[in-house]
Amino acid sequence: MSHAPFTTTRQDGVIAGPVRRPDNFSKHAKGSIHDDATAQKLGFKGGTVAGNIHLEQFPPLMAELFGRDWYRTGNLSLYFLTPTTDGEPVQVFARAPVARDEGGMRAEVWMEDAEGRRVCEGTAASGPPDMESYLRQKLKAVRPAEDLRILKRSRVGDTCVDVPARLALSRNENRLKFITEPLAEYEDPAVWGERVAAPAIAIDAMREVETPLFKPDEAFVGMFGAIEVQWIDGPVFMEHDYLADGRLLALSESPKTEVAWFESTLRDAEDGREVSRLILMTRLLKGSSPLWT
């Protein structure tokens, strides 16, 4: 967490944000990938900082690249590469945005650790929903799974609809104590008319589809592999009633993981308008499941 001002530097066409040290917000969640003991047992150096926490470091850079309208109709599409642990220094980067044929702009974005390794990479955009985002390109290349055990009851195309989602203000306030980039709209309702949900909390609203969508066999430890947030008529507000619709997009595997991609669309419960859309890829670690060990 840091309350130092967000400032950028520019060199050779690259815009760099300040070095930050994100808090592993879920480090006390025993049995999760964020817990040191569990993560080390599975071969990691320590409990990992969640991908949605890393995503929260990007919004000030998005505002600089695209202006305030990014919070209403922008996109951020990130694929995670290198896990980090509690308090490790990381930095966000972007190249100058270029025009999209369908309107708006798109930029390459990424995060690096202190050794220059990419923590994540992807794209950010303004304008109409970005159907050529980094994750949508990745999805085109996904190879179907041949041997699923944890997710053997799941099928591509599975759906759920009208899942209630409401974000209690207390969740935002707890998150703001540790957030990497605090912004006025997360605390002051005057900015947008209501208090805006911090990105990790907004993602939680869209993740409400996970329980009805997935039917895993046996316990497992999972971790985010990729996250895309598309604001359609944003932002997402606290203490507001929404409905979420989910769809399973793809199932794949690697030697160490089972992989699920799903999409969730958040709608205003009163007027039905689409507010935001999430694409999330989660990795289910085979080494954590009795079905694989």
PDB file of C-alpha atoms in Angstrom:
ATOM      1  CA  MET A   1       0.000   0.000   0.000  1.00  0.00           C
ATOM      2  CA  SER A   2       1.206   3.538  -0.739  1.00  0.00           C
ATOM      3  CA  HIS A   3      -0.316   6.966  -0.391  1.00  0.00           C
ATOM      4  CA  ALA A   4       2.546   8.647  -2.272  1.00  0.00           C
ATOM      5  CA  PRO A   5       1.273  10.580  -5.308  1.00  0.00           C
ATOM      6  CA  PHE A   6       0.907   8.680  -8.576  1.00  0.00           C
ATOM      7  CA  THR A   7       3.428  10.196 -10.973  1.00  0.00           C
ATOM      8  CA  THR A   8       4.643   8.959 -14.349  1.00  0.00           C
ATOM      9  CA  THR A   9       7.803   9.203 -16.410  1.00  0.00           C
ATOM     10  CA  ARG A  10       8.124   8.870 -20.181  1.00  0.00           C
ATOM     11  CA  GLN A  11      11.063   7.461 -22.092  1.00  0.00           C
ATOM     12  CA  ASP A  12      11.359   5.979 -25.592  1.00  0.00           C
ATOM     13  CA  GLY A  13       7.594   5.832 -26.014  1.00  0.00           C
ATOM     14  CA  VAL A  14       7.007   4.013 -22.700  1.00  0.00           C
ATOM     15  CA  ILE A  15       5.016   5.535 -19.841  1.00  0.00           C
ATOM     16  CA  ALA A  16       6.031   4.240 -16.401  1.00  0.00           C
ATOM     17  CA  GLY A  17       4.144   4.552 -13.140  1.00  0.00           C
ATOM     18  CA  PRO A  18       5.795   4.690  -9.717  1.00  0.00           C
ATOM     19  CA  VAL A  19       7.227   1.668  -7.930  1.00  0.00           C
ATOM     20  CA  ARG A  20       4.675   0.254  -5.487  1.00  0.00           C
ATOM     21  CA  ARG A  21       4.690  -2.574  -2.927  1.00  0.00           C
ATOM     22  CA  PRO A  22       1.232  -4.237  -3.022  1.00  0.00           C
ATOM     23  CA  ASP A  23      -0.117  -5.821   0.129  1.00  0.00           C
ATOM     24  CA  ASN A  24      -1.001  -9.514  -0.023  1.00  0.00           C
ATOM     25  CA  PHE A  25      -4.530  -8.727   1.126  1.00  0.00           C
ATOM     26  CA  SER A  26      -5.487 -12.395   1.572  1.00  0.00           C
ATOM     27  CA  LYS A  27      -2.309 -13.599   3.290  1.00  0.00           C
ATOM     28  CA  HIS A  28      -4.282 -14.783   6.325  1.00  0.00           C
ATOM     29  CA  ALA A  29      -6.613 -16.979   4.229  1.00  0.00           C
ATOM     30  CA  LYS A  30      -5.360 -20.372   5.410  1.00  0.00           C
ATOM     31  CA  GLY A  31      -5.342 -23.077   2.780  1.00  0.00           C
ATOM     32  CA  SER A  32      -5.290 -20.591  -0.120  1.00  0.00           C
ATOM     33  CA  ILE A  33      -2.493 -19.760  -2.561  1.00  0.00           C
ATOM     34  CA  HIS A  34      -2.082 -16.482  -0.648  1.00  0.00           C
ATOM     35  CA  ASP A  35      -1.103 -18.309   2.548  1.00  0.00           C
ATOM     36  CA  ASP A  36       2.688 -18.805   2.839  1.00  0.00           C
ATOM     37  CA  ALA A  37       2.509 -22.388   4.093  1.00  0.00           C
ATOM     38  CA  THR A  38       0.083 -23.535   1.393  1.00  0.00           C
ATOM     39  CA  ALA A  39       1.898 -21.713  -1.415  1.00  0.00           C
ATOM     40  CA  GLN A  40       5.296 -23.082  -0.373  1.00  0.00           C
ATOM     41  CA  LYS A  41       3.906 -26.608  -0.201  1.00  0.00           C
ATOM     42  CA  LEU A  42       2.810 -26.178  -3.825  1.00  0.00           C
ATOM     43  CA  GLY A  43       6.232 -24.942  -4.954  1.00  0.00           C
ATOM     44  CA  PHE A  44       5.883 -21.153  -4.679  1.00  0.00           C
ATOM     45  CA  LYS A  45       8.307 -19.011  -2.673  1.00  0.00           C
ATOM     46  CA  GLY A  46       5.466 -17.623  -0.579  1.00  0.00           C
ATOM     47  CA  GLY A  47       1.839 -16.582  -0.541  1.00  0.00           C
ATOM     48  CA  THR A  48       1.045 -14.833  -3.807  1.00  0.00           C
ATOM     49  CA  VAL A  49      -0.481 -11.402  -4.330  1.00  0.00           C
ATOM     50  CA  ALA A  50      -3.795 -11.920  -6.146  1.00  0.00           C
ATOM     51  CA  GLY A  51      -4.172 -10.785  -9.727  1.00  0.00           C
ATOM     52  CA  ASN A  52      -7.100  -8.519  -8.877  1.00  0.00           C
ATOM     53  CA  ILE A  53      -4.814  -6.675  -6.427  1.00  0.00           C
ATOM     54  CA  HIS A  54      -2.268  -6.109  -9.197  1.00  0.00           C
ATOM     55  CA  LEU A  55      -5.082  -4.899 -11.457  1.00  0.00           C
ATOM     56  CA  GLU A  56      -5.866  -2.158  -8.909  1.00  0.00           C
ATOM     57  CA  GLN A  57      -2.479  -0.572  -9.597  1.00  0.00           C
ATOM     58  CA  PHE A  58      -3.458   0.322 -13.178  1.00  0.00           C
ATOM     59  CA  PRO A  59      -6.463   2.729 -12.920  1.00  0.00           C
ATOM     60  CA  PRO A  60      -4.435   5.938 -12.358  1.00  0.00           C
ATOM     61  CA  LEU A  61      -2.410   5.064 -15.454  1.00  0.00           C
ATOM     62  CA  MET A  62      -5.635   4.377 -17.356  1.00  0.00           C
ATOM     63  CA  ALA A  63      -6.915   7.828 -16.418  1.00  0.00           C
ATOM     64  CA  GLU A  64      -3.703   9.393 -17.703  1.00  0.00           C
ATOM     65  CA  LEU A  65      -3.859   7.453 -20.979  1.00  0.00           C
ATOM     66  CA  PHE A  66      -7.581   7.734 -21.738  1.00  0.00           C
ATOM     67  CA  GLY A  67      -9.077  10.317 -19.407  1.00  0.00           C
ATOM     68  CA  ARG A  68     -11.880   9.990 -16.887  1.00  0.00           C
ATOM     69  CA  ASP A  69     -14.160   8.282 -19.415  1.00  0.00           C
ATOM     70  CA  TRP A  70     -12.126   5.073 -19.023  1.00  0.00           C
ATOM     71  CA  TYR A  71     -14.063   4.427 -15.791  1.00  0.00           C
ATOM     72  CA  ARG A  72     -17.313   4.446 -17.784  1.00  0.00           C
ATOM     73  CA  THR A  73     -16.500   2.490 -20.965  1.00  0.00           C
ATOM     74  CA  GLY A  74     -12.855   1.424 -20.694  1.00  0.00           C
ATOM     75  CA  ASN A  75     -11.207  -1.990 -20.834  1.00  0.00           C
ATOM     76  CA  LEU A  76      -8.242  -3.568 -19.032  1.00  0.00           C
ATOM     77  CA  SER A  77      -7.145  -7.049 -20.109  1.00  0.00           C
ATOM     78  CA  LEU A  78      -4.288  -8.725 -18.172  1.00  0.00           C
ATOM     79  CA  TYR A  79      -2.574 -12.126 -18.418  1.00  0.00           C
ATOM     80  CA  PHE A  80      -0.504 -13.039 -15.351  1.00  0.00           C
ATOM     81  CA  LEU A  81       2.982 -14.445 -15.808  1.00  0.00           C
ATOM     82  CA  THR A  82       5.134 -14.160 -12.664  1.00  0.00           C
ATOM     83  CA  PRO A  83       3.705 -14.452  -9.132  1.00  0.00           C
ATOM     84  CA  THR A  84       4.819 -11.943  -6.507  1.00  0.00           C
ATOM     85  CA  THR A  85       4.681 -12.068  -2.721  1.00  0.00           C
ATOM     86  CA  ASP A  86       3.689  -9.610   0.003  1.00  0.00           C
ATOM     87  CA  GLY A  87       5.302  -6.196  -0.407  1.00  0.00           C
ATOM     88  CA  GLU A  88       7.466  -7.020  -3.427  1.00  0.00           C
ATOM     89  CA  PRO A  89       8.163  -3.887  -5.520  1.00  0.00           C
ATOM     90  CA  VAL A  90       6.360  -3.744  -8.865  1.00  0.00           C
ATOM     91  CA  GLN A  91       5.777  -1.062 -11.488  1.00  0.00           C
ATOM     92  CA  VAL A  92       3.159  -0.546 -14.224  1.00  0.00           C
ATOM     93  CA  PHE A  93       4.018   0.466 -17.788  1.00  0.00           C
ATOM     94  CA  ALA A  94       2.215   1.365 -21.010  1.00  0.00           C
ATOM     95  CA  ARG A  95       2.988   2.358 -24.567  1.00  0.00           C
ATOM     96  CA  ALA A  96       1.238   5.329 -26.118  1.00  0.00           C
ATOM     97  CA  PRO A  97      -2.330   4.438 -27.206  1.00  0.00           C
ATOM     98  CA  VAL A  98      -3.144   4.008 -30.886  1.00  0.00           C
ATOM     99  CA  ALA A  99      -6.493   4.471 -32.613  1.00  0.00           C
ATOM    100  CA  ARG A 100      -8.856   1.490 -33.002  1.00  0.00           C
ATOM    101  CA  ASP A 101     -10.767   1.016 -36.253  1.00  0.00           C
ATOM    102  CA  GLU A 102     -14.058   0.751 -34.338  1.00  0.00           C
ATOM    103  CA  GLY A 103     -13.375   3.930 -32.355  1.00  0.00           C
ATOM    104  CA  GLY A 104     -11.493   4.720 -29.189  1.00  0.00           C
ATOM    105  CA  MET A 105      -7.876   3.862 -28.437  1.00  0.00           C
ATOM    106  CA  ARG A 106      -5.849   0.810 -27.366  1.00  0.00           C
ATOM    107  CA  ALA A 107      -2.501   0.539 -25.571  1.00  0.00           C
ATOM    108  CA  GLU A 108      -0.085  -2.224 -24.633  1.00  0.00           C
ATOM    109  CA  VAL A 109       0.280  -2.422 -20.834  1.00  0.00           C
ATOM    110  CA  TRP A 110       2.338  -4.523 -18.434  1.00  0.00           C
ATOM    111  CA  MET A 111       3.787  -4.768 -14.930  1.00  0.00           C
ATOM    112  CA  GLU A 112       7.380  -5.619 -13.970  1.00  0.00           C
ATOM    113  CA  ASP A 113       9.019  -6.740 -10.749  1.00  0.00           C
ATOM    114  CA  ALA A 114      12.351  -5.421  -9.431  1.00  0.00           C
ATOM    115  CA  GLU A 115      14.296  -7.850 -11.661  1.00  0.00           C
ATOM    116  CA  GLY A 116      12.490  -6.677 -14.788  1.00  0.00           C
ATOM    117  CA  ARG A 117      10.369  -9.816 -15.121  1.00  0.00           C
ATOM    118  CA  ARG A 118       6.847  -9.292 -16.378  1.00  0.00           C
ATOM    119  CA  VAL A 119       4.282  -9.909 -13.659  1.00  0.00           C
ATOM    120  CA  CYS A 120       1.486  -9.470 -16.193  1.00  0.00           C
ATOM    121  CA  GLU A 121       0.936  -8.148 -19.703  1.00  0.00           C
ATOM    122  CA  GLY A 122      -2.020  -7.196 -21.825  1.00  0.00           C
ATOM    123  CA  THR A 123      -3.971  -4.331 -23.321  1.00  0.00           C
ATOM    124  CA  ALA A 124      -6.072  -1.402 -22.197  1.00  0.00           C
ATOM    125  CA  ALA A 125      -8.633   0.435 -24.283  1.00  0.00           C
ATOM    126  CA  SER A 126     -11.192   3.206 -24.440  1.00  0.00           C
ATOM    127  CA  GLY A 127     -14.312   3.469 -26.570  1.00  0.00           C
ATOM    128  CA  PRO A 128     -16.605   0.591 -27.616  1.00  0.00           C
ATOM    129  CA  PRO A 129     -16.149  -2.843 -25.971  1.00  0.00           C
ATOM    130  CA  ASP A 130     -12.801  -4.225 -27.116  1.00  0.00           C
ATOM    131  CA  MET A 131     -13.506  -7.482 -28.937  1.00  0.00           C
ATOM    132  CA  GLU A 132      -9.820  -7.758 -29.923  1.00  0.00           C
ATOM    133  CA  SER A 133      -8.407  -7.388 -26.413  1.00  0.00           C
ATOM    134  CA  TYR A 134      -5.381  -9.341 -25.210  1.00  0.00           C
ATOM    135  CA  LEU A 135      -7.464 -12.014 -23.492  1.00  0.00           C
ATOM    136  CA  ARG A 136      -9.904 -12.389 -26.371  1.00  0.00           C
ATOM    137  CA  GLN A 137      -6.887 -13.069 -28.588  1.00  0.00           C
ATOM    138  CA  LYS A 138      -5.607 -15.610 -26.034  1.00  0.00           C
ATOM    139  CA  LEU A 139      -8.993 -17.338 -25.972  1.00  0.00           C
ATOM    140  CA  LYS A 140      -8.800 -18.001 -29.705  1.00  0.00           C
ATOM    141  CA  ALA A 141      -5.699 -20.139 -29.128  1.00  0.00           C
ATOM    142  CA  VAL A 142      -6.951 -22.201 -26.158  1.00  0.00           C
ATOM    143  CA  ARG A 143      -6.588 -25.949 -26.725  1.00  0.00           C
ATOM    144  CA  PRO A 144      -9.459 -28.036 -25.300  1.00  0.00           C
ATOM    145  CA  ALA A 145      -8.697 -30.162 -22.255  1.00  0.00           C
ATOM    146  CA  GLU A 146      -8.356 -33.934 -22.657  1.00  0.00           C
ATOM    147  CA  ASP A 147      -8.195 -35.003 -18.997  1.00  0.00           C
ATOM    148  CA  LEU A 148     -10.121 -33.014 -16.399  1.00  0.00           C
ATOM    149  CA  ARG A 149     -10.706 -34.434 -12.935  1.00  0.00           C
ATOM    150  CA  ILE A 150     -11.500 -31.458 -10.703  1.00  0.00           C
ATOM    151  CA  LEU A 151     -13.684 -29.903 -13.413  1.00  0.00           C
ATOM    152  CA  LYS A 152     -14.944 -33.119 -14.979  1.00  0.00           C
ATOM    153  CA  ARG A 153     -18.595 -32.086 -14.499  1.00  0.00           C
ATOM    154  CA  SER A 154     -18.148 -28.692 -16.180  1.00  0.00           C
ATOM    155  CA  ARG A 155     -18.924 -28.124 -19.853  1.00  0.00           C
ATOM    156  CA  VAL A 156     -18.047 -25.286 -22.193  1.00  0.00           C
ATOM    157  CA  GLY A 157     -21.237 -23.327 -22.773  1.00  0.00           C
ATOM    158  CA  ASP A 158     -22.625 -23.870 -19.259  1.00  0.00           C
ATOM    159  CA  THR A 159     -24.555 -20.780 -18.138  1.00  0.00           C
ATOM    160  CA  CYS A 160     -26.265 -19.192 -15.169  1.00  0.00           C
ATOM    161  CA  VAL A 161     -28.487 -16.109 -15.087  1.00  0.00           C
ATOM    162  CA  ASP A 162     -29.862 -13.511 -12.692  1.00  0.00           C
ATOM    163  CA  VAL A 163     -27.398 -14.167  -9.864  1.00  0.00           C
ATOM    164  CA  PRO A 164     -27.893 -11.400  -7.254  1.00  0.00           C
ATOM    165  CA  ALA A 165     -24.846  -9.245  -6.513  1.00  0.00           C
ATOM    166  CA  ARG A 166     -24.670  -6.413  -4.016  1.00  0.00           C
ATOM    167  CA  LEU A 167     -21.457  -4.969  -2.585  1.00  0.00           C
ATOM    168  CA  ALA A 168     -21.614  -3.981   1.073  1.00  0.00           C
ATOM    169  CA  LEU A 169     -19.870  -0.728   1.893  1.00  0.00           C
ATOM    170  CA  SER A 170     -17.923  -2.448   4.658  1.00  0.00           C
ATOM    171  CA  ARG A 171     -16.106  -4.578   2.068  1.00  0.00           C
ATOM    172  CA  ASN A 172     -14.854  -1.496   0.241  1.00  0.00           C
ATOM    173  CA  GLU A 173     -13.763   0.187   3.463  1.00  0.00           C
ATOM    174  CA  ASN A 174     -11.793  -2.877   4.520  1.00  0.00           C
ATOM    175  CA  ARG A 175     -10.149  -3.067   1.092  1.00  0.00           C
ATOM    176  CA  LEU A 176      -9.247   0.642   1.105  1.00  0.00           C
ATOM    177  CA  LYS A 177      -7.077   0.178   4.196  1.00  0.00           C
ATOM    178  CA  PHE A 178      -4.610  -1.774   2.054  1.00  0.00           C
ATOM    179  CA  ILE A 179      -5.258  -0.638  -1.528  1.00  0.00           C
ATOM    180  CA  THR A 180      -2.186   0.087  -3.642  1.00  0.00           C
ATOM    181  CA  GLU A 181      -3.632   3.122  -5.442  1.00  0.00           C
ATOM    182  CA  PRO A 182      -6.314   4.938  -3.407  1.00  0.00           C
ATOM    183  CA  LEU A 183      -8.583   7.134  -5.537  1.00  0.00           C
ATOM    184  CA  ALA A 184     -11.115   9.763  -4.494  1.00  0.00           C
ATOM    185  CA  GLU A 185     -14.059   8.003  -6.164  1.00  0.00           C
ATOM    186  CA  TYR A 186     -13.650   4.986  -3.887  1.00  0.00           C
ATOM    187  CA  GLU A 187     -14.499   7.151  -0.855  1.00  0.00           C
ATOM    188  CA  ASP A 188     -16.273  10.295  -2.082  1.00  0.00           C
ATOM    189  CA  PRO A 189     -19.763   9.768  -3.595  1.00  0.00           C
ATOM    190  CA  ALA A 190     -19.663  13.274  -5.079  1.00  0.00           C
ATOM    191  CA  VAL A 191     -17.262  12.182  -7.849  1.00  0.00           C
ATOM    192  CA  TRP A 192     -19.751   9.848  -9.619  1.00  0.00           C
ATOM    193  CA  GLY A 193     -22.925  10.340  -7.581  1.00  0.00           C
ATOM    194  CA  GLU A 194     -22.341   7.130  -5.598  1.00  0.00           C
ATOM    195  CA  ARG A 195     -19.292   5.493  -4.073  1.00  0.00           C
ATOM    196  CA  VAL A 196     -17.381   3.560  -6.722  1.00  0.00           C
ATOM    197  CA  ALA A 197     -16.285  -0.001  -5.962  1.00  0.00           C
ATOM    198  CA  ALA A 198     -12.533  -0.497  -5.971  1.00  0.00           C
ATOM    199  CA  PRO A 199     -11.608  -2.835  -8.870  1.00  0.00           C
ATOM    200  CA  ALA A 200     -11.022  -5.946  -6.737  1.00  0.00           C
ATOM    201  CA  ILE A 201     -14.434  -5.450  -5.120  1.00  0.00           C
ATOM    202  CA  ALA A 202     -16.169  -4.816  -8.463  1.00  0.00           C
ATOM    203  CA  ILE A 203     -14.643  -8.059  -9.722  1.00  0.00           C
ATOM    204  CA  ASP A 204     -16.111  -9.836  -6.693  1.00  0.00           C
ATOM    205  CA  ALA A 205     -19.592  -8.750  -7.801  1.00  0.00           C
ATOM    206  CA  MET A 206     -19.057 -10.339 -11.206  1.00  0.00           C
ATOM    207  CA  ARG A 207     -17.574 -13.469  -9.612  1.00  0.00           C
ATOM    208  CA  GLU A 208     -20.905 -14.235  -7.940  1.00  0.00           C
ATOM    209  CA  VAL A 209     -21.558 -16.525 -10.925  1.00  0.00           C
ATOM    210  CA  GLU A 210     -18.793 -18.929  -9.903  1.00  0.00           C
ATOM    211  CA  THR A 211     -20.823 -20.963  -7.407  1.00  0.00           C
ATOM    212  CA  PRO A 212     -23.759 -21.760  -9.737  1.00  0.00           C
ATOM    213  CA  LEU A 213     -21.491 -22.091 -12.790  1.00  0.00           C
ATOM    214  CA  PHE A 214     -18.882 -24.536 -11.486  1.00  0.00           C
ATOM    215  CA  LYS A 215     -19.274 -27.945  -9.843  1.00  0.00           C
ATOM    216  CA  PRO A 216     -15.723 -28.948  -8.851  1.00  0.00           C
ATOM    217  CA  ASP A 217     -15.037 -32.433  -7.532  1.00  0.00           C
ATOM    218  CA  GLU A 218     -12.949 -32.404  -4.324  1.00  0.00           C
ATOM    219  CA  ALA A 219     -11.155 -29.478  -2.718  1.00  0.00           C
ATOM    220  CA  PHE A 220      -8.447 -27.614  -4.617  1.00  0.00           C
ATOM    221  CA  VAL A 221      -6.269 -24.509  -4.487  1.00  0.00           C
ATOM    222  CA  GLY A 222      -6.754 -22.055  -7.330  1.00  0.00           C
ATOM    223  CA  MET A 223      -5.194 -18.834  -8.536  1.00  0.00           C
ATOM    224  CA  PHE A 224      -6.091 -16.159 -11.059  1.00  0.00           C
ATOM    225  CA  GLY A 225      -4.366 -16.637 -14.400  1.00  0.00           C
ATOM    226  CA  ALA A 226      -5.958 -13.742 -16.290  1.00  0.00           C
ATOM    227  CA  ILE A 227      -8.519 -10.987 -15.706  1.00  0.00           C
ATOM    228  CA  GLU A 228     -10.278  -8.637 -18.103  1.00  0.00           C
ATOM    229  CA  VAL A 229     -12.674  -5.929 -16.988  1.00  0.00           C
ATOM    230  CA  GLN A 230     -14.817  -4.186 -19.605  1.00  0.00           C
ATOM    231  CA  TRP A 231     -16.815  -1.233 -18.336  1.00  0.00           C
ATOM    232  CA  ILE A 232     -19.937  -0.987 -20.516  1.00  0.00           C
ATOM    233  CA  ASP A 233     -21.863   1.675 -18.624  1.00  0.00           C
ATOM    234  CA  GLY A 234     -19.719   1.922 -15.515  1.00  0.00           C
ATOM    235  CA  PRO A 235     -18.577   2.303 -12.937  1.00  0.00           C
ATOM    236  CA  VAL A 236     -19.791  -0.353 -10.481  1.00  0.00           C
ATOM    237  CA  PHE A 237     -21.177   1.192  -7.287  1.00  0.00           C
ATOM    238  CA  MET A 238     -21.282   0.086  -3.676  1.00  0.00           C
ATOM    239  CA  GLU A 239     -24.629  -0.710  -1.991  1.00  0.00           C
ATOM    240  CA  HIS A 240     -26.282  -1.099  -5.396  1.00  0.00           C
ATOM    241  CA  ASP A 241     -28.328  -4.085  -6.571  1.00  0.00           C
ATOM    242  CA  TYR A 242     -27.029  -5.941  -9.614  1.00  0.00           C
ATOM    243  CA  LEU A 243     -27.694  -9.218 -11.409  1.00  0.00           C
ATOM    244  CA  ALA A 244     -24.907 -11.285 -12.944  1.00  0.00           C
ATOM    245  CA  ASP A 245     -25.086 -13.700 -15.886  1.00  0.00           C
ATOM    246  CA  GLY A 246     -22.261 -16.227 -16.346  1.00  0.00           C
ATOM    247  CA  ARG A 247     -21.009 -18.389 -19.193  1.00  0.00           C
ATOM    248  CA  LEU A 248     -18.187 -20.933 -19.311  1.00  0.00           C
ATOM    249  CA  LEU A 249     -15.999 -19.998 -22.284  1.00  0.00           C
ATOM    250  CA  ALA A 250     -13.235 -22.610 -22.348  1.00  0.00           C
ATOM    251  CA  LEU A 251     -11.643 -25.499 -20.447  1.00  0.00           C
ATOM    252  CA  SER A 252      -7.997 -26.423 -20.902  1.00  0.00           C
ATOM    253  CA  GLU A 253      -5.088 -27.920 -19.003  1.00  0.00           C
ATOM    254  CA  SER A 254      -1.338 -27.882 -18.460  1.00  0.00           C
ATOM    255  CA  PRO A 255       0.948 -30.406 -16.744  1.00  0.00           C
ATOM    256  CA  LYS A 256       0.325 -28.689 -13.392  1.00  0.00           C
ATOM    257  CA  THR A 257      -3.136 -27.128 -13.742  1.00  0.00           C
ATOM    258  CA  GLU A 258      -6.705 -27.476 -14.894  1.00  0.00           C
ATOM    259  CA  VAL A 259      -7.824 -24.207 -16.462  1.00  0.00           C
ATOM    260  CA  ALA A 260     -11.261 -22.605 -16.717  1.00  0.00           C
ATOM    261  CA  TRP A 261     -12.212 -19.429 -18.584  1.00  0.00           C
ATOM    262  CA  PHE A 262     -15.563 -17.790 -17.880  1.00  0.00           C
ATOM    263  CA  GLU A 263     -17.389 -14.568 -18.666  1.00  0.00           C
ATOM    264  CA  SER A 264     -19.727 -12.652 -16.373  1.00  0.00           C
ATOM    265  CA  THR A 265     -21.957  -9.740 -17.325  1.00  0.00           C
ATOM    266  CA  LEU A 266     -23.228  -7.441 -14.580  1.00  0.00           C
ATOM    267  CA  ARG A 267     -26.617  -5.762 -15.066  1.00  0.00           C
ATOM    268  CA  ASP A 268     -28.421  -3.114 -13.059  1.00  0.00           C
ATOM    269  CA  ALA A 269     -31.146  -4.970 -11.169  1.00  0.00           C
ATOM    270  CA  GLU A 270     -33.666  -2.150 -11.606  1.00  0.00           C
ATOM    271  CA  ASP A 271     -33.387  -1.118 -15.248  1.00  0.00           C
ATOM    272  CA  GLY A 272     -31.527  -4.103 -16.741  1.00  0.00           C
ATOM    273  CA  ARG A 273     -28.759  -2.096 -18.407  1.00  0.00           C
ATOM    274  CA  GLU A 274     -25.385  -3.820 -18.769  1.00  0.00           C
ATOM    275  CA  VAL A 275     -22.811  -2.186 -16.515  1.00  0.00           C
ATOM    276  CA  SER A 276     -19.649  -4.274 -16.849  1.00  0.00           C
ATOM    277  CA  ARG A 277     -18.253  -7.541 -18.125  1.00  0.00           C
ATOM    278  CA  LEU A 278     -15.556  -9.802 -16.714  1.00  0.00           C
ATOM    279  CA  ILE A 279     -13.421 -12.440 -18.389  1.00  0.00           C
ATOM    280  CA  LEU A 280     -11.572 -14.498 -15.806  1.00  0.00           C
ATOM    281  CA  MET A 281      -9.208 -17.409 -16.236  1.00  0.00           C
ATOM    282  CA  THR A 282      -8.516 -19.446 -13.122  1.00  0.00           C
ATOM    283  CA  ARG A 283      -5.855 -22.117 -12.675  1.00  0.00           C
ATOM    284  CA  LEU A 284      -6.764 -25.085 -10.470  1.00  0.00           C
ATOM    285  CA  LEU A 285      -3.513 -26.559  -9.160  1.00  0.00           C
ATOM    286  CA  LYS A 286      -3.379 -30.320  -9.665  1.00  0.00           C
ATOM    287  CA  GLY A 287      -0.913 -30.703  -6.803  1.00  0.00           C
ATOM    288  CA  SER A 288      -3.553 -29.425  -4.383  1.00  0.00           C
ATOM    289  CA  SER A 289      -6.220 -32.002  -5.273  1.00  0.00           C
ATOM    290  CA  PRO A 290      -6.480 -35.636  -4.111  1.00  0.00           C
ATOM    291  CA  LEU A 291      -7.750 -36.409  -7.607  1.00  0.00           C
ATOM    292  CA  TRP A 292      -4.238 -35.766  -8.924  1.00  0.00           C
ATOM    293  CA  THR A 293      -2.010 -36.715  -5.986  1.00  0.00           C
TER     294      THR A 293
END
